PDB file of C-alpha atoms in Angstrom:
ATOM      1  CA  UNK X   1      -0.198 -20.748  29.013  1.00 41.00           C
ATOM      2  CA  UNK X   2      -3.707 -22.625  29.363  1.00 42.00           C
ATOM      3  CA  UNK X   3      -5.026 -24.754  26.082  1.00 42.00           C
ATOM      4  CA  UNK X   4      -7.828 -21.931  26.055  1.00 43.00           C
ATOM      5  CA  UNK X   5      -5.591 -19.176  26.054  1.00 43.00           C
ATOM      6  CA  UNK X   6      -3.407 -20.769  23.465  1.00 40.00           C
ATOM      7  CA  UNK X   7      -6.211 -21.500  21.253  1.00 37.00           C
ATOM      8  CA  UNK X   8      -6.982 -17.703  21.567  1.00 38.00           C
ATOM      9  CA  UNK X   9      -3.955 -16.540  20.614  1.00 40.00           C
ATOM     10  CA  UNK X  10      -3.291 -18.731  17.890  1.00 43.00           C
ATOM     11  CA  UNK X  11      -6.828 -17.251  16.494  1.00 44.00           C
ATOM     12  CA  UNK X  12      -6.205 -13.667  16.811  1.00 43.00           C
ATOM     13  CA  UNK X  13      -4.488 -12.347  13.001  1.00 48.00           C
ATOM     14  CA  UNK X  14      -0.768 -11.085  13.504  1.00 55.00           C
ATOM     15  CA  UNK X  15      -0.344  -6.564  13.362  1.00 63.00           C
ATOM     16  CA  UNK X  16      -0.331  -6.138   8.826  1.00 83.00           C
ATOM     17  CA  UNK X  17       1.993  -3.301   8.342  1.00 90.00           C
ATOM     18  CA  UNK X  18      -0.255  -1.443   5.807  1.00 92.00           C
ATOM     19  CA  UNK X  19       1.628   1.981   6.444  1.00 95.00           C
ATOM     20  CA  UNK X  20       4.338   0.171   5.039  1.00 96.00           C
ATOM     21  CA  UNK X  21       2.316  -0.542   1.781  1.00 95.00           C
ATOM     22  CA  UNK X  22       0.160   2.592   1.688  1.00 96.00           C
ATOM     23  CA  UNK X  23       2.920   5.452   2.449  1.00 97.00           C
ATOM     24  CA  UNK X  24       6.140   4.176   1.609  1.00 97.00           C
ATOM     25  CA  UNK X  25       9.297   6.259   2.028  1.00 97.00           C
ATOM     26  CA  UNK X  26      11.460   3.810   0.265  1.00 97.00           C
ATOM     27  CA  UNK X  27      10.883   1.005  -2.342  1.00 97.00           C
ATOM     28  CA  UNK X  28      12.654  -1.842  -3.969  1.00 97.00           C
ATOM     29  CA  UNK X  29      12.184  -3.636  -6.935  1.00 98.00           C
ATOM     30  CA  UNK X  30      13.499  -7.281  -6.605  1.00 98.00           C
ATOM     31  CA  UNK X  31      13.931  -8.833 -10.292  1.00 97.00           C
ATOM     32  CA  UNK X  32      13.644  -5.069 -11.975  1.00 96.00           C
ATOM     33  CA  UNK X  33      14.087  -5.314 -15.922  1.00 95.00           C
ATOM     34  CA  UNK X  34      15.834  -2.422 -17.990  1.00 93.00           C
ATOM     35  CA  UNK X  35      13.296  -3.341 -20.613  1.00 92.00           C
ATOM     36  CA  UNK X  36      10.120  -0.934 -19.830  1.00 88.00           C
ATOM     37  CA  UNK X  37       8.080  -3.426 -21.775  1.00 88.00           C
ATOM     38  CA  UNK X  38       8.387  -6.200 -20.009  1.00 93.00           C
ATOM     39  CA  UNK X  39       6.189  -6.968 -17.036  1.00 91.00           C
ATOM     40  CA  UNK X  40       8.924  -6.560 -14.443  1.00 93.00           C
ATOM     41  CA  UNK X  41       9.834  -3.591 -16.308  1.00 94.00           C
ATOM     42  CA  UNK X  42       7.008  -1.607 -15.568  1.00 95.00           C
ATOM     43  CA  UNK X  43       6.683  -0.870 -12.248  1.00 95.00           C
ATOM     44  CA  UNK X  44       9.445   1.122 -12.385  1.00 96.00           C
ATOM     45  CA  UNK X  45       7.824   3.361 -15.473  1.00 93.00           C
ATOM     46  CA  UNK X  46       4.837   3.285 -13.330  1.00 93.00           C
ATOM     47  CA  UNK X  47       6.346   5.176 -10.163  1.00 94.00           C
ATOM     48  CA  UNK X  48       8.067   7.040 -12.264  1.00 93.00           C
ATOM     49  CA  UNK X  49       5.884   8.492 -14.509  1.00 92.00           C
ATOM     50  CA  UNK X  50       3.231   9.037 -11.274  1.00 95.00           C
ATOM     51  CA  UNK X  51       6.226  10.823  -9.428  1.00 95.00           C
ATOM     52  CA  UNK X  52       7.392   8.442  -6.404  1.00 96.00           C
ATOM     53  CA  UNK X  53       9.128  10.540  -4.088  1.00 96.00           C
ATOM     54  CA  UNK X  54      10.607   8.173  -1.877  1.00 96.00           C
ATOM     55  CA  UNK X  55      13.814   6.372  -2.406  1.00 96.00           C
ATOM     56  CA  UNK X  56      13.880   3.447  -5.115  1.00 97.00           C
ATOM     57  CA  UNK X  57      16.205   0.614  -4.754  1.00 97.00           C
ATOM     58  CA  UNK X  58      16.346  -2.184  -7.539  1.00 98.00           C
ATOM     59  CA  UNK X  59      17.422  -6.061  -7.487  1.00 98.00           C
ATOM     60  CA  UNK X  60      19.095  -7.255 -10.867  1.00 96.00           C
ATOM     61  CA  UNK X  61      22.125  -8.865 -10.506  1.00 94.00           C
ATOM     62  CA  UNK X  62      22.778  -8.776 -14.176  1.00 93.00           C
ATOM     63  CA  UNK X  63      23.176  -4.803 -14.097  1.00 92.00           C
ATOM     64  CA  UNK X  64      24.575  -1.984 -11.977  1.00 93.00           C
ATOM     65  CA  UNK X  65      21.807   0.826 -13.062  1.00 93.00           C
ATOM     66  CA  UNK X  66      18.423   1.016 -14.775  1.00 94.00           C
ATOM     67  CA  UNK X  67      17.098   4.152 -15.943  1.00 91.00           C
ATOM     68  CA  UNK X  68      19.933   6.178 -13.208  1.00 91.00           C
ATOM     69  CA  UNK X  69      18.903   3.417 -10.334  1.00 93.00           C
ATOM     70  CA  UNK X  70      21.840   1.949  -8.652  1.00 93.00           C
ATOM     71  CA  UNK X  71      21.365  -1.763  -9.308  1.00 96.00           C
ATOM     72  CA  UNK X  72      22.278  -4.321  -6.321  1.00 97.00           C
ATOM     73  CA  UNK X  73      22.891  -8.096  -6.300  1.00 97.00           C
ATOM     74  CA  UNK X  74      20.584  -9.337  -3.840  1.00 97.00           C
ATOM     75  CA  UNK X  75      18.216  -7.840  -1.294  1.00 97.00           C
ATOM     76  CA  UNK X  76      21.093  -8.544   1.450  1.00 96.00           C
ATOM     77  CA  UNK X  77      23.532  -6.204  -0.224  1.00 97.00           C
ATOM     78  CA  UNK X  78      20.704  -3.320  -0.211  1.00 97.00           C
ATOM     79  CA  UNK X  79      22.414  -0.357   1.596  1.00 95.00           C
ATOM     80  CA  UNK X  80      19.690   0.253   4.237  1.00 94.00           C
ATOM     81  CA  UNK X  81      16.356  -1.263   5.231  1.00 94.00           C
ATOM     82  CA  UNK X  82      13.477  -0.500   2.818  1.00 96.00           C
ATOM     83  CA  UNK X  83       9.692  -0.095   3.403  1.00 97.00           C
ATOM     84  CA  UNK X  84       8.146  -2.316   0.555  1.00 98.00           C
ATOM     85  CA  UNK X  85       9.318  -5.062  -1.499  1.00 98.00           C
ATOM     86  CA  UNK X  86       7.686  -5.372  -4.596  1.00 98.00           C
ATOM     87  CA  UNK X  87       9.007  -9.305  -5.653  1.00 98.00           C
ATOM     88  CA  UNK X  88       9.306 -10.187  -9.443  1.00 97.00           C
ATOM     89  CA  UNK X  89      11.486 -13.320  -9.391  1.00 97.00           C
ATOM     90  CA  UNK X  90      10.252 -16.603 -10.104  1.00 95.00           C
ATOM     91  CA  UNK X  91       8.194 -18.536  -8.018  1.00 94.00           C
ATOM     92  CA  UNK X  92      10.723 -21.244  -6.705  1.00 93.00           C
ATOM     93  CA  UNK X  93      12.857 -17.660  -5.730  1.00 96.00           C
ATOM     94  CA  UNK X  94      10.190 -16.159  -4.388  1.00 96.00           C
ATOM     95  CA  UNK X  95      10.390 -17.845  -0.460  1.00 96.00           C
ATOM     96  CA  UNK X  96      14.304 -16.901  -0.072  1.00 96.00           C
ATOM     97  CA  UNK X  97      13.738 -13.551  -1.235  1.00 97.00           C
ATOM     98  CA  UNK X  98      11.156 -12.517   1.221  1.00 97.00           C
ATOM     99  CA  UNK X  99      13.392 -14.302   4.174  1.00 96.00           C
ATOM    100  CA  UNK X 100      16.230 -12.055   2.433  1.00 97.00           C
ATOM    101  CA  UNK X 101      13.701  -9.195   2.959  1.00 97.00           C
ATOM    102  CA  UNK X 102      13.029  -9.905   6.475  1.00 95.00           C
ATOM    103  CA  UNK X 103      16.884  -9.781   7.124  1.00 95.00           C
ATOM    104  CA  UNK X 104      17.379  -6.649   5.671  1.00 96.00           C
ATOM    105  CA  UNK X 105      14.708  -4.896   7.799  1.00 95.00           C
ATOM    106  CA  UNK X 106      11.796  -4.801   5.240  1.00 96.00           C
ATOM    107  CA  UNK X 107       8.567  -4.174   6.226  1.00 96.00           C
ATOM    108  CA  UNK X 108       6.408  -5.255   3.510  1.00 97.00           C
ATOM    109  CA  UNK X 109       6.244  -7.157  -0.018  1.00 97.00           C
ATOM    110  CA  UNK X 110       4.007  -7.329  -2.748  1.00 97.00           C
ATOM    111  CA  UNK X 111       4.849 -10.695  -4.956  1.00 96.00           C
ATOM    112  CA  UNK X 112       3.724 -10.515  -8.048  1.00 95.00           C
ATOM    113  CA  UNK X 113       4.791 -13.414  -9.435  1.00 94.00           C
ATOM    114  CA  UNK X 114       3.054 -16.213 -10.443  1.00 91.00           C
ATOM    115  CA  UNK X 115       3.880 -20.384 -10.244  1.00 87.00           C
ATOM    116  CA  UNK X 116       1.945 -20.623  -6.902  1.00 88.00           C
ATOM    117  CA  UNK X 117      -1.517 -22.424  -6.493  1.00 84.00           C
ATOM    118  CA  UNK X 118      -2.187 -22.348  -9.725  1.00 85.00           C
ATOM    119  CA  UNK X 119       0.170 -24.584 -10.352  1.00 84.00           C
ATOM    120  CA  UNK X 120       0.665 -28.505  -9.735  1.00 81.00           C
ATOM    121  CA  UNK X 121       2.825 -28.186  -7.239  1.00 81.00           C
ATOM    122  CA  UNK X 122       2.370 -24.489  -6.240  1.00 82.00           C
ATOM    123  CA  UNK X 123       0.524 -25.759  -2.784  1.00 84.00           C
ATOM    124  CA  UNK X 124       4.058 -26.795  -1.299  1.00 89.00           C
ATOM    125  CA  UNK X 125       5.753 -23.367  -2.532  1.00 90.00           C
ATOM    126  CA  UNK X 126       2.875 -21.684  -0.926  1.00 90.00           C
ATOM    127  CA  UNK X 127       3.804 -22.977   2.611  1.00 92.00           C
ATOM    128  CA  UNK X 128       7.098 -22.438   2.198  1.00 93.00           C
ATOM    129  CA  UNK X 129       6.805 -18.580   1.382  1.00 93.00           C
ATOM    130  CA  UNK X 130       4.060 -18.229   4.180  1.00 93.00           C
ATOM    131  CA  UNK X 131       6.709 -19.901   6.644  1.00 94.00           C
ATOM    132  CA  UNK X 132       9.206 -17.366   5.495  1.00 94.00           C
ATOM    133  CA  UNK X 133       6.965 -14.451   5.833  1.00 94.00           C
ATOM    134  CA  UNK X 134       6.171 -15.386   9.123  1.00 93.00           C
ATOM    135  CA  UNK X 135       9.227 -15.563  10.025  1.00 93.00           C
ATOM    136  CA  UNK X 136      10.806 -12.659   9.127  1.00 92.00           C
ATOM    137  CA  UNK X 137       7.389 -10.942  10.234  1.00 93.00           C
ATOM    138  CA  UNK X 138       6.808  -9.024   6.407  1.00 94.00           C
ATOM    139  CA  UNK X 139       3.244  -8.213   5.869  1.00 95.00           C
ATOM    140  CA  UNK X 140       2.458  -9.773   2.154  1.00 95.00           C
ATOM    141  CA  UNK X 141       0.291  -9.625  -0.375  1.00 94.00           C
ATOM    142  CA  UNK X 142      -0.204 -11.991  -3.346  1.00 92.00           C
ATOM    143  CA  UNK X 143       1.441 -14.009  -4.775  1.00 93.00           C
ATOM    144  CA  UNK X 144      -0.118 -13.921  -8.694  1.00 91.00           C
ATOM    145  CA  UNK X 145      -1.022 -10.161  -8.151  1.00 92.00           C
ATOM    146  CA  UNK X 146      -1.277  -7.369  -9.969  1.00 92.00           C
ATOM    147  CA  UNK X 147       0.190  -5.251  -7.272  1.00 93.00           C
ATOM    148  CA  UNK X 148      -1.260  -2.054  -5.537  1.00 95.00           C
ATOM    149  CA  UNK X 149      -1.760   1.581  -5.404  1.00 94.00           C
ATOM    150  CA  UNK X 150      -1.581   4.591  -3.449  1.00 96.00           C
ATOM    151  CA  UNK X 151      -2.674   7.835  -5.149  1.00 96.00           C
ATOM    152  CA  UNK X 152      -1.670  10.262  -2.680  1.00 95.00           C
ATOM    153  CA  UNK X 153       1.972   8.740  -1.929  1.00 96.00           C
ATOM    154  CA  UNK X 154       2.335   8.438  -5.299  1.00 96.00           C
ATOM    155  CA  UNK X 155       3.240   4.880  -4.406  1.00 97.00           C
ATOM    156  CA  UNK X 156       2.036   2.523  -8.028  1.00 96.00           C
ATOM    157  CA  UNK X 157       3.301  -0.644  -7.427  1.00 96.00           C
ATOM    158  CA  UNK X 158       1.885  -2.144 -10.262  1.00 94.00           C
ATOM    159  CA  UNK X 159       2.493  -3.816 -13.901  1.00 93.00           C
ATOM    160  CA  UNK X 160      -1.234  -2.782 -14.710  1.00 90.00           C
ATOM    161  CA  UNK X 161      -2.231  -0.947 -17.831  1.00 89.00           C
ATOM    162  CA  UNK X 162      -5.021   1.074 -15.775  1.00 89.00           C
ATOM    163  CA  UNK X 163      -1.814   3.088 -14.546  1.00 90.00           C
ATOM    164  CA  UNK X 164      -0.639   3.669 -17.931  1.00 89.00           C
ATOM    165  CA  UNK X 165      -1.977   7.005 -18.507  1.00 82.00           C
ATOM    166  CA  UNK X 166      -1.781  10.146 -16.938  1.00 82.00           C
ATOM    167  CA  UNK X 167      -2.057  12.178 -13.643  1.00 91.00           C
ATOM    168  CA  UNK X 168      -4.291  10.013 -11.558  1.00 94.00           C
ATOM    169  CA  UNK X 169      -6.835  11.762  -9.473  1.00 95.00           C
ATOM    170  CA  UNK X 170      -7.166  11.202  -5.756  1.00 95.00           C
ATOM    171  CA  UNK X 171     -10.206  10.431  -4.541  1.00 95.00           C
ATOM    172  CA  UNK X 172     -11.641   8.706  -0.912  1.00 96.00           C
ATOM    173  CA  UNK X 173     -12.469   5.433  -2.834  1.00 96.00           C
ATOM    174  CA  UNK X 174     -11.212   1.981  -2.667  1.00 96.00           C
ATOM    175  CA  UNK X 175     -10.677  -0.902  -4.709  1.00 95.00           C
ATOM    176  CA  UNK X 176     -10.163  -4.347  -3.322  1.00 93.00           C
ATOM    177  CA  UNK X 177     -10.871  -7.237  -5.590  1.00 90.00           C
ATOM    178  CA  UNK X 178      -9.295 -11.011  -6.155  1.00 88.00           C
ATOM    179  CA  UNK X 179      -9.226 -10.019  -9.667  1.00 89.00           C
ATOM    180  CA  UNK X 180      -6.086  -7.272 -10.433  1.00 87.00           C
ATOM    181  CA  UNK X 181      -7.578  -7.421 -13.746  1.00 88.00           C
ATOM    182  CA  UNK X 182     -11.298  -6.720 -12.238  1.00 92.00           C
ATOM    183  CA  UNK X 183      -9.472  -4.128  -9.981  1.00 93.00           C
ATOM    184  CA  UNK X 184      -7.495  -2.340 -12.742  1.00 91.00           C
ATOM    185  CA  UNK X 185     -10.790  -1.828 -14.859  1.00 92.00           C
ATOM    186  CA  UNK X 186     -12.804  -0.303 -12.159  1.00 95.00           C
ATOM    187  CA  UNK X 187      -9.369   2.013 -11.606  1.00 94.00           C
ATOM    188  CA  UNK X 188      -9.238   2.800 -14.934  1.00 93.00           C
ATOM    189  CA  UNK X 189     -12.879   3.819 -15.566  1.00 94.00           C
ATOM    190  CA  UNK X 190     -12.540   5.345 -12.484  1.00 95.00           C
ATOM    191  CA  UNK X 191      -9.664   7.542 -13.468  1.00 94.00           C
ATOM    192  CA  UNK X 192     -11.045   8.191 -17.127  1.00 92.00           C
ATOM    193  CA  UNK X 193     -13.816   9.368 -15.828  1.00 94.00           C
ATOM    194  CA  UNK X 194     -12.155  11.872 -13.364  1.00 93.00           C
ATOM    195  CA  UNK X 195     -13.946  10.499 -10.462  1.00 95.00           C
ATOM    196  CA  UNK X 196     -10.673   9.151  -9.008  1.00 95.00           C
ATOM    197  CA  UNK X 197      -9.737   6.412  -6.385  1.00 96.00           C
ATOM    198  CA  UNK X 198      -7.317   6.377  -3.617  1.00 96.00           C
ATOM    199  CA  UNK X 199      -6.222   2.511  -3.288  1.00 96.00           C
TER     200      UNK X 199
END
């Protein structure tokens, strides 16, 4: 390959599997809590409560079920390939779990855990979880984030209060923000005023 076609290639952004994140079929929960209070407890109240209809797997090697959830060790010993990760472990975990997730055949991940830039030496755990979502080809997004929604798949992969409440409306809107906490207040005003969103 010629240096300009290299340099071309290297440029152009690799495919994001957003299907994966916007219309899952299946979920897991890596680092799922039993305790609905606690922040990596309540993503699991949140698709719940706002009816999920795909399949949810959890990640707690500490338990065998939460909530009537079938509990696994690891991401490897999942019993089939998932669509989207959401990854609650902490941050020096958080590399080997999404390499973990790109063995077992998932698609996606959305890392909401923190201990990343904003930390001292969060720049080195950065690369290191870049190289191992580039590697196992996962689309990602975060880490530090408050997660995402999809109204219509009734996918809420969140921790956020804004999802807290009731029936959420569906509407052709979308939120995208560096702030989750800028991004849940627009959802929520945008919910409690029955206008709606969609992501």
């Amino acid at each position: 390959m010629s240096s300009k076609r290299a340099t071309r290639a290297a440029l152009v952004p690799p495919r994001l599997d957003l299907d994966a994140v916007f219309q899952p079929r299946s979920v897991c929960l890596v680092g799922a809590s039993a305790d609905p209070h606690k922040l990596n407890g309540l993503p699991l109240n949140r698709l719940t409560r706002h009816g999920f209809e795909g399949r949810i797997w959890l990640v707690n090697p500490k338990r065998t079920s939460i909530n009537g959830h079938d509990c696994f060790p690891s991401v490897d010993d999942l019993p089939e390939p998932v669509d989207v990760a959401l990854v609650m472990v902490p941050a020096d975990q958080v590399p080997e779990t999404i390499a973990a997730c790109g063995r077992k055949g998932v698609r996606a991940a959305v890392v909401l855990s923190s201990g990343f830039e904003e930390t001292a030496d969060g720049g080195a755990r950065v690369a290191r979880l870049v190289e191992a979502a580039e590697t196992a080809g996962i689309t990602l997004i975060g880490p530090n984030c408050e997660g995402v929604w999809s109204v219509a798949a009734k996918a809420i992969l969140t921790f956020g209060s804004a999802a807290a409440g009731g029936p959420l409306v569906h509407r052709p809107i979308a939120i995208v923000s560096q702030s989750g906490a800028l991004a849940g207040g627009i959802a929520r005003r945008l919910q409690s005023a029955g206008t709606g969103c969609a992501y």
